[in-house]
Structures are given as structure tokens and as C-alpha cells.
Tab-separated table of C-alpha atoms and ligand atoms in Angstrom:
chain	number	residue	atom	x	y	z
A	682	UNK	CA	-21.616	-29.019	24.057
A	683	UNK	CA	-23.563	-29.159	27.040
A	684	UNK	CA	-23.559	-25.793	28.555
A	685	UNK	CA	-24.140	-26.302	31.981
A	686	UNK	CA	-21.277	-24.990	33.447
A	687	UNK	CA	-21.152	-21.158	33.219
A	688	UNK	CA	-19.037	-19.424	31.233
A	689	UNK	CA	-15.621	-18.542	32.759
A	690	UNK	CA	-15.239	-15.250	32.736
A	691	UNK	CA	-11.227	-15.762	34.136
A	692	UNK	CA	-10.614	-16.924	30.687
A	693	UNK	CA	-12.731	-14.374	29.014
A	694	UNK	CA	-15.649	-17.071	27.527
A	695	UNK	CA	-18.458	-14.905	25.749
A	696	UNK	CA	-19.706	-17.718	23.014
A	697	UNK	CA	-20.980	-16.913	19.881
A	698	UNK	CA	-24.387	-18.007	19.538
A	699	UNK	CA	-25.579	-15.627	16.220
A	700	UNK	CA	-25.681	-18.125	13.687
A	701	UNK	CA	-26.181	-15.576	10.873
A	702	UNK	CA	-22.597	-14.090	12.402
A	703	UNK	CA	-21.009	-17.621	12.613
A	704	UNK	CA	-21.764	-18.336	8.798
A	705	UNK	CA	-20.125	-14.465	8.168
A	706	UNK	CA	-17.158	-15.488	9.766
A	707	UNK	CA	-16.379	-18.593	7.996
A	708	UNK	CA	-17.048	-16.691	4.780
A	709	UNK	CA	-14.834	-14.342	5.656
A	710	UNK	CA	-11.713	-16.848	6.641
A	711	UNK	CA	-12.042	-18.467	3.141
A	712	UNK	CA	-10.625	-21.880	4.172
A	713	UNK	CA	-10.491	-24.800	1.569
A	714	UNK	CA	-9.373	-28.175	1.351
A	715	UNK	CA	-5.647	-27.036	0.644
A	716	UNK	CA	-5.728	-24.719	4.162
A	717	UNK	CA	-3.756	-25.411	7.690
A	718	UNK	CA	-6.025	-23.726	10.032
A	719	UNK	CA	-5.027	-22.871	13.923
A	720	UNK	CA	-8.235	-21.888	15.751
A	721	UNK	CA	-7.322	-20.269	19.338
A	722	UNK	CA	-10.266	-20.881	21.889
A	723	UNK	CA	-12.678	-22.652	20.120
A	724	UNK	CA	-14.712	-22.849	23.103
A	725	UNK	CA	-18.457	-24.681	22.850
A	726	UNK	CA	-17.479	-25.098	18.865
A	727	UNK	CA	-19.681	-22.212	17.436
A	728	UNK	CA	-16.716	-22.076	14.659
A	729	UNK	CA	-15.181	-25.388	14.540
A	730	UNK	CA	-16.978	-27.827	13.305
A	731	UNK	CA	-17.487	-25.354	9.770
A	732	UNK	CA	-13.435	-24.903	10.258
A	733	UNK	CA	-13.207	-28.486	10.214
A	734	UNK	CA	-15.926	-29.598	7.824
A	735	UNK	CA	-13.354	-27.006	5.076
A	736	UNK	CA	-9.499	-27.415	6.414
A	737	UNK	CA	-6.869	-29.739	4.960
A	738	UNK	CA	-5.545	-29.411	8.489
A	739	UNK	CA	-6.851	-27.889	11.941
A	740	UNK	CA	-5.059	-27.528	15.083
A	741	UNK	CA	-6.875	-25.813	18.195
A	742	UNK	CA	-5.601	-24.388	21.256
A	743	UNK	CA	-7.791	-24.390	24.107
A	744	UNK	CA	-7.038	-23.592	27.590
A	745	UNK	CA	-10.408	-24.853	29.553
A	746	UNK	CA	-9.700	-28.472	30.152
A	747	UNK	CA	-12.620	-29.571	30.259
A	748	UNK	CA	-13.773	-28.207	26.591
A	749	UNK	CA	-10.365	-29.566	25.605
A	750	UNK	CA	-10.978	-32.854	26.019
A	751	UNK	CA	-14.482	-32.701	24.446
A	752	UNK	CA	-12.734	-31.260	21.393
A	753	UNK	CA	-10.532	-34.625	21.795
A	754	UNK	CA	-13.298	-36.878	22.581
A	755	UNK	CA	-15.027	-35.129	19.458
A	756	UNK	CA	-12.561	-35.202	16.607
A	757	UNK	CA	-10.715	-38.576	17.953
A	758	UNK	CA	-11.810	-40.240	14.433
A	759	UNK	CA	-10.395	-37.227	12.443
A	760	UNK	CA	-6.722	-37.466	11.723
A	761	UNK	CA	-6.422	-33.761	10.205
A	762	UNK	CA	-7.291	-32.187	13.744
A	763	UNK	CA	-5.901	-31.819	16.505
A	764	UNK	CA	-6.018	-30.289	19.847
A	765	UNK	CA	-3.624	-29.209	22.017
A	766	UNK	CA	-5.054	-28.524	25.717
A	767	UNK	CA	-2.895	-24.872	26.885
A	768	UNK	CA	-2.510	-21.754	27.357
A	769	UNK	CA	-1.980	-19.694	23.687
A	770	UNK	CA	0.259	-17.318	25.565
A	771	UNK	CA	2.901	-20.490	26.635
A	772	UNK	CA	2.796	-23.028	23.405
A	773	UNK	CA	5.751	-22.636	21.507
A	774	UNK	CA	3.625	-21.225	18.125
A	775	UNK	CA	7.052	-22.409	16.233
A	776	UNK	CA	6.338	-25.913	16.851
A	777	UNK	CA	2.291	-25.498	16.420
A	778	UNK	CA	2.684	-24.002	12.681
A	779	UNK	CA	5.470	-26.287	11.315
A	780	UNK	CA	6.680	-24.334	7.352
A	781	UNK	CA	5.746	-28.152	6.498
A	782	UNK	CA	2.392	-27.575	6.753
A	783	UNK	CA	2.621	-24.492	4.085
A	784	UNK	CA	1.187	-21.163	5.576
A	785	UNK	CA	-1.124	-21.073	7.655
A	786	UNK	CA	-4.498	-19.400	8.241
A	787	UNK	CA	-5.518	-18.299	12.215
A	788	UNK	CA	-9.739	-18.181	12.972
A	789	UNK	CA	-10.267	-16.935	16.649
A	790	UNK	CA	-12.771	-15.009	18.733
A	791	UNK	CA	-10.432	-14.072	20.910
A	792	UNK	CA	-10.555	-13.639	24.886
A	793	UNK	CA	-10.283	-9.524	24.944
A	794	UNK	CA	-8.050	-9.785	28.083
A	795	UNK	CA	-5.334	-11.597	25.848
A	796	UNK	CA	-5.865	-10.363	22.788
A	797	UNK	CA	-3.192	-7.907	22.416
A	798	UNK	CA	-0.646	-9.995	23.862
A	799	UNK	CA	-1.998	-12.704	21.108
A	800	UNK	CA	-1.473	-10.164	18.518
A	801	UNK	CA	2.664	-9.616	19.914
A	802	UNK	CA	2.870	-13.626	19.799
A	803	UNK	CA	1.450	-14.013	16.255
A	804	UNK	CA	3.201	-11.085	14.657
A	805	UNK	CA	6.662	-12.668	15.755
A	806	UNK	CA	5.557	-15.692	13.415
A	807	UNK	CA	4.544	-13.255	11.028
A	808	UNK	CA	6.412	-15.561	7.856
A	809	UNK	CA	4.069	-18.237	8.512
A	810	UNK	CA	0.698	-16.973	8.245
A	811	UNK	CA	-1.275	-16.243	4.981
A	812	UNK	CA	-4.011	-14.737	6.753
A	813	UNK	CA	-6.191	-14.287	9.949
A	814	UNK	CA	-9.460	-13.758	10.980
A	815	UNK	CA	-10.101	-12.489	14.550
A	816	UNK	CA	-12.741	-10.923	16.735
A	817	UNK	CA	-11.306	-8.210	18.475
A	818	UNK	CA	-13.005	-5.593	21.180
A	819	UNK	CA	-14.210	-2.972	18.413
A	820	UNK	CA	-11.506	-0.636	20.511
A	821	UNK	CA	-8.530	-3.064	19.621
A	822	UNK	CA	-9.763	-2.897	15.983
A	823	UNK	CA	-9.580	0.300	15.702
A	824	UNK	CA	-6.244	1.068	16.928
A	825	UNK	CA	-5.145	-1.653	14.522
A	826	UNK	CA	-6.226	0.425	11.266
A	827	UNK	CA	-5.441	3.755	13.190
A	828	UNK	CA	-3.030	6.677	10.876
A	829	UNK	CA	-0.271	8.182	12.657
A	830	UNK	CA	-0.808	10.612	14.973
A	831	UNK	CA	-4.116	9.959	15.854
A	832	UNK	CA	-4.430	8.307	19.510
A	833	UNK	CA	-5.274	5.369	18.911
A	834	UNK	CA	-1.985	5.032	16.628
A	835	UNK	CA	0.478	2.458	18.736
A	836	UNK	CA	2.812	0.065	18.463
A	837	UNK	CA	0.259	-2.989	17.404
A	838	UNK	CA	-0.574	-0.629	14.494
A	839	UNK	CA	3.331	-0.140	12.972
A	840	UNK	CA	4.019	-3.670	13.792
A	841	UNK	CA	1.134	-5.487	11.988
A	842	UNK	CA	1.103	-2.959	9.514
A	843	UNK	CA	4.571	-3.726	8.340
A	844	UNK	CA	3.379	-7.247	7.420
A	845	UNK	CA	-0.067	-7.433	6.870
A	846	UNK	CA	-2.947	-5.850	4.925
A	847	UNK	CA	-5.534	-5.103	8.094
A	848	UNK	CA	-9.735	-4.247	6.884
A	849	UNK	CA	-12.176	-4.362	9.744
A	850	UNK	CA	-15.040	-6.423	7.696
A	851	UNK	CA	-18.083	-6.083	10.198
A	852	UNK	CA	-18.664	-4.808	14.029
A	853	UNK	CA	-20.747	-7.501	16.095
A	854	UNK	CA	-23.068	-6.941	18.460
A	855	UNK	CA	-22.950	-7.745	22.272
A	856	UNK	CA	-26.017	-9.476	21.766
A	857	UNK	CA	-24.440	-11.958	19.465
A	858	UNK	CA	-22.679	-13.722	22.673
A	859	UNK	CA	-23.785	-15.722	25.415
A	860	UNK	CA	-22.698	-13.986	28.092
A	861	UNK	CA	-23.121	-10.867	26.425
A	862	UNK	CA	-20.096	-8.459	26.786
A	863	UNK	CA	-20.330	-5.109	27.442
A	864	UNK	CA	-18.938	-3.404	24.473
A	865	UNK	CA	-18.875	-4.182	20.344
A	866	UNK	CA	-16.802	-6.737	18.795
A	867	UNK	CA	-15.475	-6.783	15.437
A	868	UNK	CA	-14.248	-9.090	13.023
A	869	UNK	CA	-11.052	-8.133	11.504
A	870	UNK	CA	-8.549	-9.841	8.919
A	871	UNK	CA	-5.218	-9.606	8.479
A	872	UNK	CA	-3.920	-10.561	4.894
A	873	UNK	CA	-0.053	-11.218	5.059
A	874	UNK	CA	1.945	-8.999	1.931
A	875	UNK	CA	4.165	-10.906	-0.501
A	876	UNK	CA	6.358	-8.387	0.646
A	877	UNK	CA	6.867	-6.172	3.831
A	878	UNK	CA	5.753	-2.821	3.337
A	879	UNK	CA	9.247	-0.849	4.312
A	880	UNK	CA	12.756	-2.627	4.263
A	881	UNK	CA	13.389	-2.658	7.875
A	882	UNK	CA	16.621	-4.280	8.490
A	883	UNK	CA	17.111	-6.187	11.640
A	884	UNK	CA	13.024	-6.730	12.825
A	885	UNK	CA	14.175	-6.896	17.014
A	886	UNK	CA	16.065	-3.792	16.188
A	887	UNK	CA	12.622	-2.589	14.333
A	888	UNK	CA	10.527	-3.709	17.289
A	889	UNK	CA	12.594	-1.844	19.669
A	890	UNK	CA	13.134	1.385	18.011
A	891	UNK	CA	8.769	1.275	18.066
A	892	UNK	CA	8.002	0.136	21.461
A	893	UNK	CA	10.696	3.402	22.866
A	894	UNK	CA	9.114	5.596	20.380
A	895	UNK	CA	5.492	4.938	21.961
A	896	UNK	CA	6.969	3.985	25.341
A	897	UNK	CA	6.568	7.787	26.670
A	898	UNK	CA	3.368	9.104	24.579
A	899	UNK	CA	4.206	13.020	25.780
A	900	UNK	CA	7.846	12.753	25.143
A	901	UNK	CA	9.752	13.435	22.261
A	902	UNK	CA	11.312	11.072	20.059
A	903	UNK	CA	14.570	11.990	21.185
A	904	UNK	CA	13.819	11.202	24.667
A	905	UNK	CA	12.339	8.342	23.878
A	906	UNK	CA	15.039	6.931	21.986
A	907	UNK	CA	17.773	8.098	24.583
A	908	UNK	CA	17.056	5.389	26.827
A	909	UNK	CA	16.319	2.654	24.498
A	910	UNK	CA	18.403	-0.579	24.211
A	911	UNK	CA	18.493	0.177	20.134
A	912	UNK	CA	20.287	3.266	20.376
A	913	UNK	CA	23.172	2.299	23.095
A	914	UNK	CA	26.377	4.082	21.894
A	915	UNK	CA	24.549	5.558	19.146
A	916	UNK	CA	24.732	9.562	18.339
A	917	UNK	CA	20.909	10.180	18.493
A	918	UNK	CA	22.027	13.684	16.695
A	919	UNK	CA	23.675	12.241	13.895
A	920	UNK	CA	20.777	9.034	13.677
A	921	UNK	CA	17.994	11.636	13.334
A	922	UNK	CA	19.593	14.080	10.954
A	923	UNK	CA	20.674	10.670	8.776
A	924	UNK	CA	17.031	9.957	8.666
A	925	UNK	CA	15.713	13.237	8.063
A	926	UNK	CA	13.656	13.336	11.399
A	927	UNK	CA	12.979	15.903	13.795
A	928	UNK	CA	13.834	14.632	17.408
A	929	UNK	CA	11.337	17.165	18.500
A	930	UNK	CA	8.290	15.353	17.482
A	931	UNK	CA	6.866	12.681	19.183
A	932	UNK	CA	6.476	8.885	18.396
A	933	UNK	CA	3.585	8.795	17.258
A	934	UNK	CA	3.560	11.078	14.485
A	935	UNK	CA	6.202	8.946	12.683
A	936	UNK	CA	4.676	6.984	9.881
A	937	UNK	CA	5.668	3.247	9.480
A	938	UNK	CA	8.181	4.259	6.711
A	939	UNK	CA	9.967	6.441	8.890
A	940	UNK	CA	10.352	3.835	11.568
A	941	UNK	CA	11.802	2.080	9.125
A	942	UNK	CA	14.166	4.238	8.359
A	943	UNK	CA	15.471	4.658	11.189
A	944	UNK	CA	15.305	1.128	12.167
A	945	UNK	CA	17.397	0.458	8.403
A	946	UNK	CA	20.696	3.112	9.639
A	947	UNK	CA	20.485	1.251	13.466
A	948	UNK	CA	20.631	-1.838	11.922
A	949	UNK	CA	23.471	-0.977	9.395
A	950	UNK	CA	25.390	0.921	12.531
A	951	UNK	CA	25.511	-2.561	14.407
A	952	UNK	CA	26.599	-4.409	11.869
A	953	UNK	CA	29.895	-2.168	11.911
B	2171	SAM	N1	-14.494	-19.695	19.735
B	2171	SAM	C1	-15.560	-19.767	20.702
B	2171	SAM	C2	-16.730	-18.936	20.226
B	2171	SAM	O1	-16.539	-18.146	19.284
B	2171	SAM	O2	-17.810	-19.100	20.764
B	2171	SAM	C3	-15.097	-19.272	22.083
B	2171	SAM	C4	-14.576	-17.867	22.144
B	2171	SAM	S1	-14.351	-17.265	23.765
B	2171	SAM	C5	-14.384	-15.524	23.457
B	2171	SAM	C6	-12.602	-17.462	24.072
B	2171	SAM	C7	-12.112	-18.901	24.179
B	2171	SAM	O3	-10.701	-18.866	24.427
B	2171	SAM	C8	-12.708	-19.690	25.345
B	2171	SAM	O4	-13.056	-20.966	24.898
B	2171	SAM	C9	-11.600	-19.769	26.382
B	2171	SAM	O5	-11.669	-20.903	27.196
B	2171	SAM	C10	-10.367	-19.768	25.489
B	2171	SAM	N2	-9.157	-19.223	26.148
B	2171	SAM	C11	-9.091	-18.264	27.089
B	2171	SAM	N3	-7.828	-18.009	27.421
B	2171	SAM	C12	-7.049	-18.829	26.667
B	2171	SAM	C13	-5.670	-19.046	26.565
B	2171	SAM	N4	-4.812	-18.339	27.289
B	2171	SAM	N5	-5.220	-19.978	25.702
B	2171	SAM	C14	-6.096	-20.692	24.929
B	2171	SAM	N6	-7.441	-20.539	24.986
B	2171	SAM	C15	-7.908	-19.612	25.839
């Protein structure tokens, strides 16, 4: 790709240009012939063409027109990819990972002022993923594999946790990336379960009970949850004691279990 536009930094365009960290990566993703691969931002290509060169199927999303179209103009002879020119936080990711398709496997270096609101979109299509393999701000990675109550414990943490098996493989240098950023990267992957980890009822009643426990970091839980949609005409007494929790502590010492737990009595309760 001809680089002689300058990176955009609106859309968050630091390119990897280590090629000894571009071979790591597609080692780590582990995609083969029988794979459907969604790459988000492939940018100048520093991933794709290995992707596509490995992939039964490839679908990219890219939001810079311009490198849209070369990715077009580029693969127009190859009928397994595909490339949809938008923005990753408006596609319908329903319709972009079809169940036909089998699960799929999602490669991105991801623009770090999206990425957690990439991380909300692709745990809601959780069921169709196998795996993913993402560069993160070193930060976001570490929140990801963070224990309870340690602050950098949150609600990405429960959420992916419930579902997926999260390893940080290796941290990446700013000088890996044309521009360079200004902090370290790391490559994380996220292998789905064959099971969730904790039987958590209804999951919007799950996601709620989370994002009120962490919603007021210095409050208790029981504040928390008094205002939250979850708990509307619910005795937060009677909820806690059910669940063998002490109101008095705060969100973020609760461990993904008990989330669950409570999220398993508020999702009985409504069904009554
Ligand atoms: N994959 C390439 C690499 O590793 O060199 C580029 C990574 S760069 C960090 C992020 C890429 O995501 C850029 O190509 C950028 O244009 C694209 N991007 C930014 N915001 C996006 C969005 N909302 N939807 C889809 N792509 C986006």
C-alpha cells in the first residue's frame, strides 16, 4: 500500500511494521483452511494477506475508504474475502458472522480509542466466536485478566470472563508501529469455553446486575443495586441474604460466580 498519506490518527492508525511481530501474531491466531476469519481494521495489510493466504473465509471491516477500496481492488479475484467499507461500531456483527459460516475466529490490532466499546460489541455475539486475537493498549489487557478487587477489576473483566478463556501472550513495543504510540501494546487471545463458566440465567439481566455493581466504584453493592433497572420491585434485603452476599461490600470485590448468583435468583424472580 502506498503510504503516502499519513496515518489518521481520528481513526487511531498506528501500522504494524515489525515483521518478526506480524509472523507472532498469525502464529498465535492459528487459522487453517477450515477457519471464517473477521479482521477489524486491517489497515495497510501488515496482517491480511497471511490471514488470507490461511482462511477458508475472510471478511474485513475497514472504516478508511480509501484503504477499503484497495482491499477491494486487491482481493477482487478472491471469492473467500470480502470487505465491507464501515464503521465496526455500526455493522450489524449478526449479519457479518452468519452460524452458516461455523464459528468464527476475530484477528485485529485494534484502534485503542474503540477498543473497549469493540470488546461490548463482540461479547454480545459471544456464541459465535471460537476465538480472538487482538492488540490491545497493554492497560486494556490488563484489566481484562485482572482478579476481583484489584482496580483494574471491571465490568470487561466479569463479562469476557464468563465466556472466554483470556492469556495475554506477548506485550509489543511502541516501536513496532509506524506512527509509534505512546504506550505498550499487547497481544491478547480470547479462547471461547464449551461452556460458560457460571450458570447465569437471563445474560441482559447478568449484564445489568455488573455494569450497577461497578457503576459507583466507592459505593456499596447495595447502593449500587438500588437504582438499577435489574432490581425494580425487587427486596434488595431478601436478594442479598438469598445469595449469601454482604450489601456492605462493594462491586468489585464480588467474584464472577457471585455475580452470577445473583444474576441466577433476579432472573428466576422475573420469570414469576
Ligand atoms: N491492522 C492494521 C495493522 O495492524 O497495521 C491496522 C491497525 S490500526 C491500529 C487500526 C485500523 O482500524 C486502521 O486501519 C483504521 O482505519 C481502522 N479503523 C479505525 N476505526 C475503525 C472503525 N470504527 N471501524 C472499522 N475500522 C476502523
Amino acid at each position: 500500500m502506498s503510504s503516502a498519506r499519513r496515518p489518521l490518527k481520528s481513526l487511531g492508525q498506528n501500522f504494524l511494521v515489525d515483521r518478526n511481530v506480524i509472523d507472532k501474531i498469525i502464529r498465535v491466531a492459528d487459522i487453517g483452511p477450515d477457519d471464517a476469519v473477521l479482521e477489524i481494521g486491517p489497515g495497510r495489510g501488515a496482517l491480511t494477506s497471511q490471514i488470507a493466504e490461511r482462511a477458508g473465509r475472510l471478511v474485513l471491516i475497514e472504516f478508511d475508504h480509501a484503504l477499503a477500496a484497495w482491499h477491494r481492488e486487491m482481493f477482487k479475484d478472491n471469492q473467500r474475502v470480502s470487505v465491507i467499507d464501515a464503521d465496526v461500531l455500526k455493522v450489524d456483527l449478526e449479519t457479518v458472522l452468519p452460524l452458516s459460516a461455523g464459528k468464527w475466529k476475530v484477528v485485529a490490532n485494534l484502534p485503542y480509542n474503540i477498543s473497549t466499546e469493540v470488546l461490548f460489541r463482540l461479547i454480545k455475539v459471544h456464541d459465535r466466536l471460537s476465538s480472538m486475537t487482538l492488540m490491545l493498549q497493554k492497560e486494556v489487557g490488563d484489566r481484562l485478566a485482572a482478579a476481583p478487587d484489584c482496580s483494574d477489576y471491571g465490568v470487561t473483566t466479569v463479562l469476557l470472563g464468563l465466556w472466554f478463556d483470556i492469556h495475554r501472550e506477548f506485550i509489543v513495543p511502541p516501536g513496532c508501529f509506524h506512527p509509534c504510540p505512546k504506550v505498550d501494546s499487547a497481544i491478547m487471545t480470547f479462547s471461547a469455553l464449551a461452556a460458560p463458566r457460571a450458570v447465569v440465567g437471563n445474560e441482559d439481566i447478568f449484564r445489568n446486575v455488573i455494569k450497577s455493581a461497578f457503576s459507583m466504584r466507592r459505593k456499596t453493592l447495595a447502593n449500587c443495586l438500588k437504582s438499577a433497572e435489574c432490581t425494580i420491585n425487587t427486596d434488595l434485603a431478601e436478594l442479598l441474604a438469598a445469595c449469601d452476599i454482604d450489601g456492605r461490600r462493594r462491586g468489585e470485590t464480588l467474584s464472577l460466580e457471585e455475580f452470577a448468583r445473583l444474576s441466577r435468583w433476579l432472573s428466576e424472580r422475573s420469570k414469576q
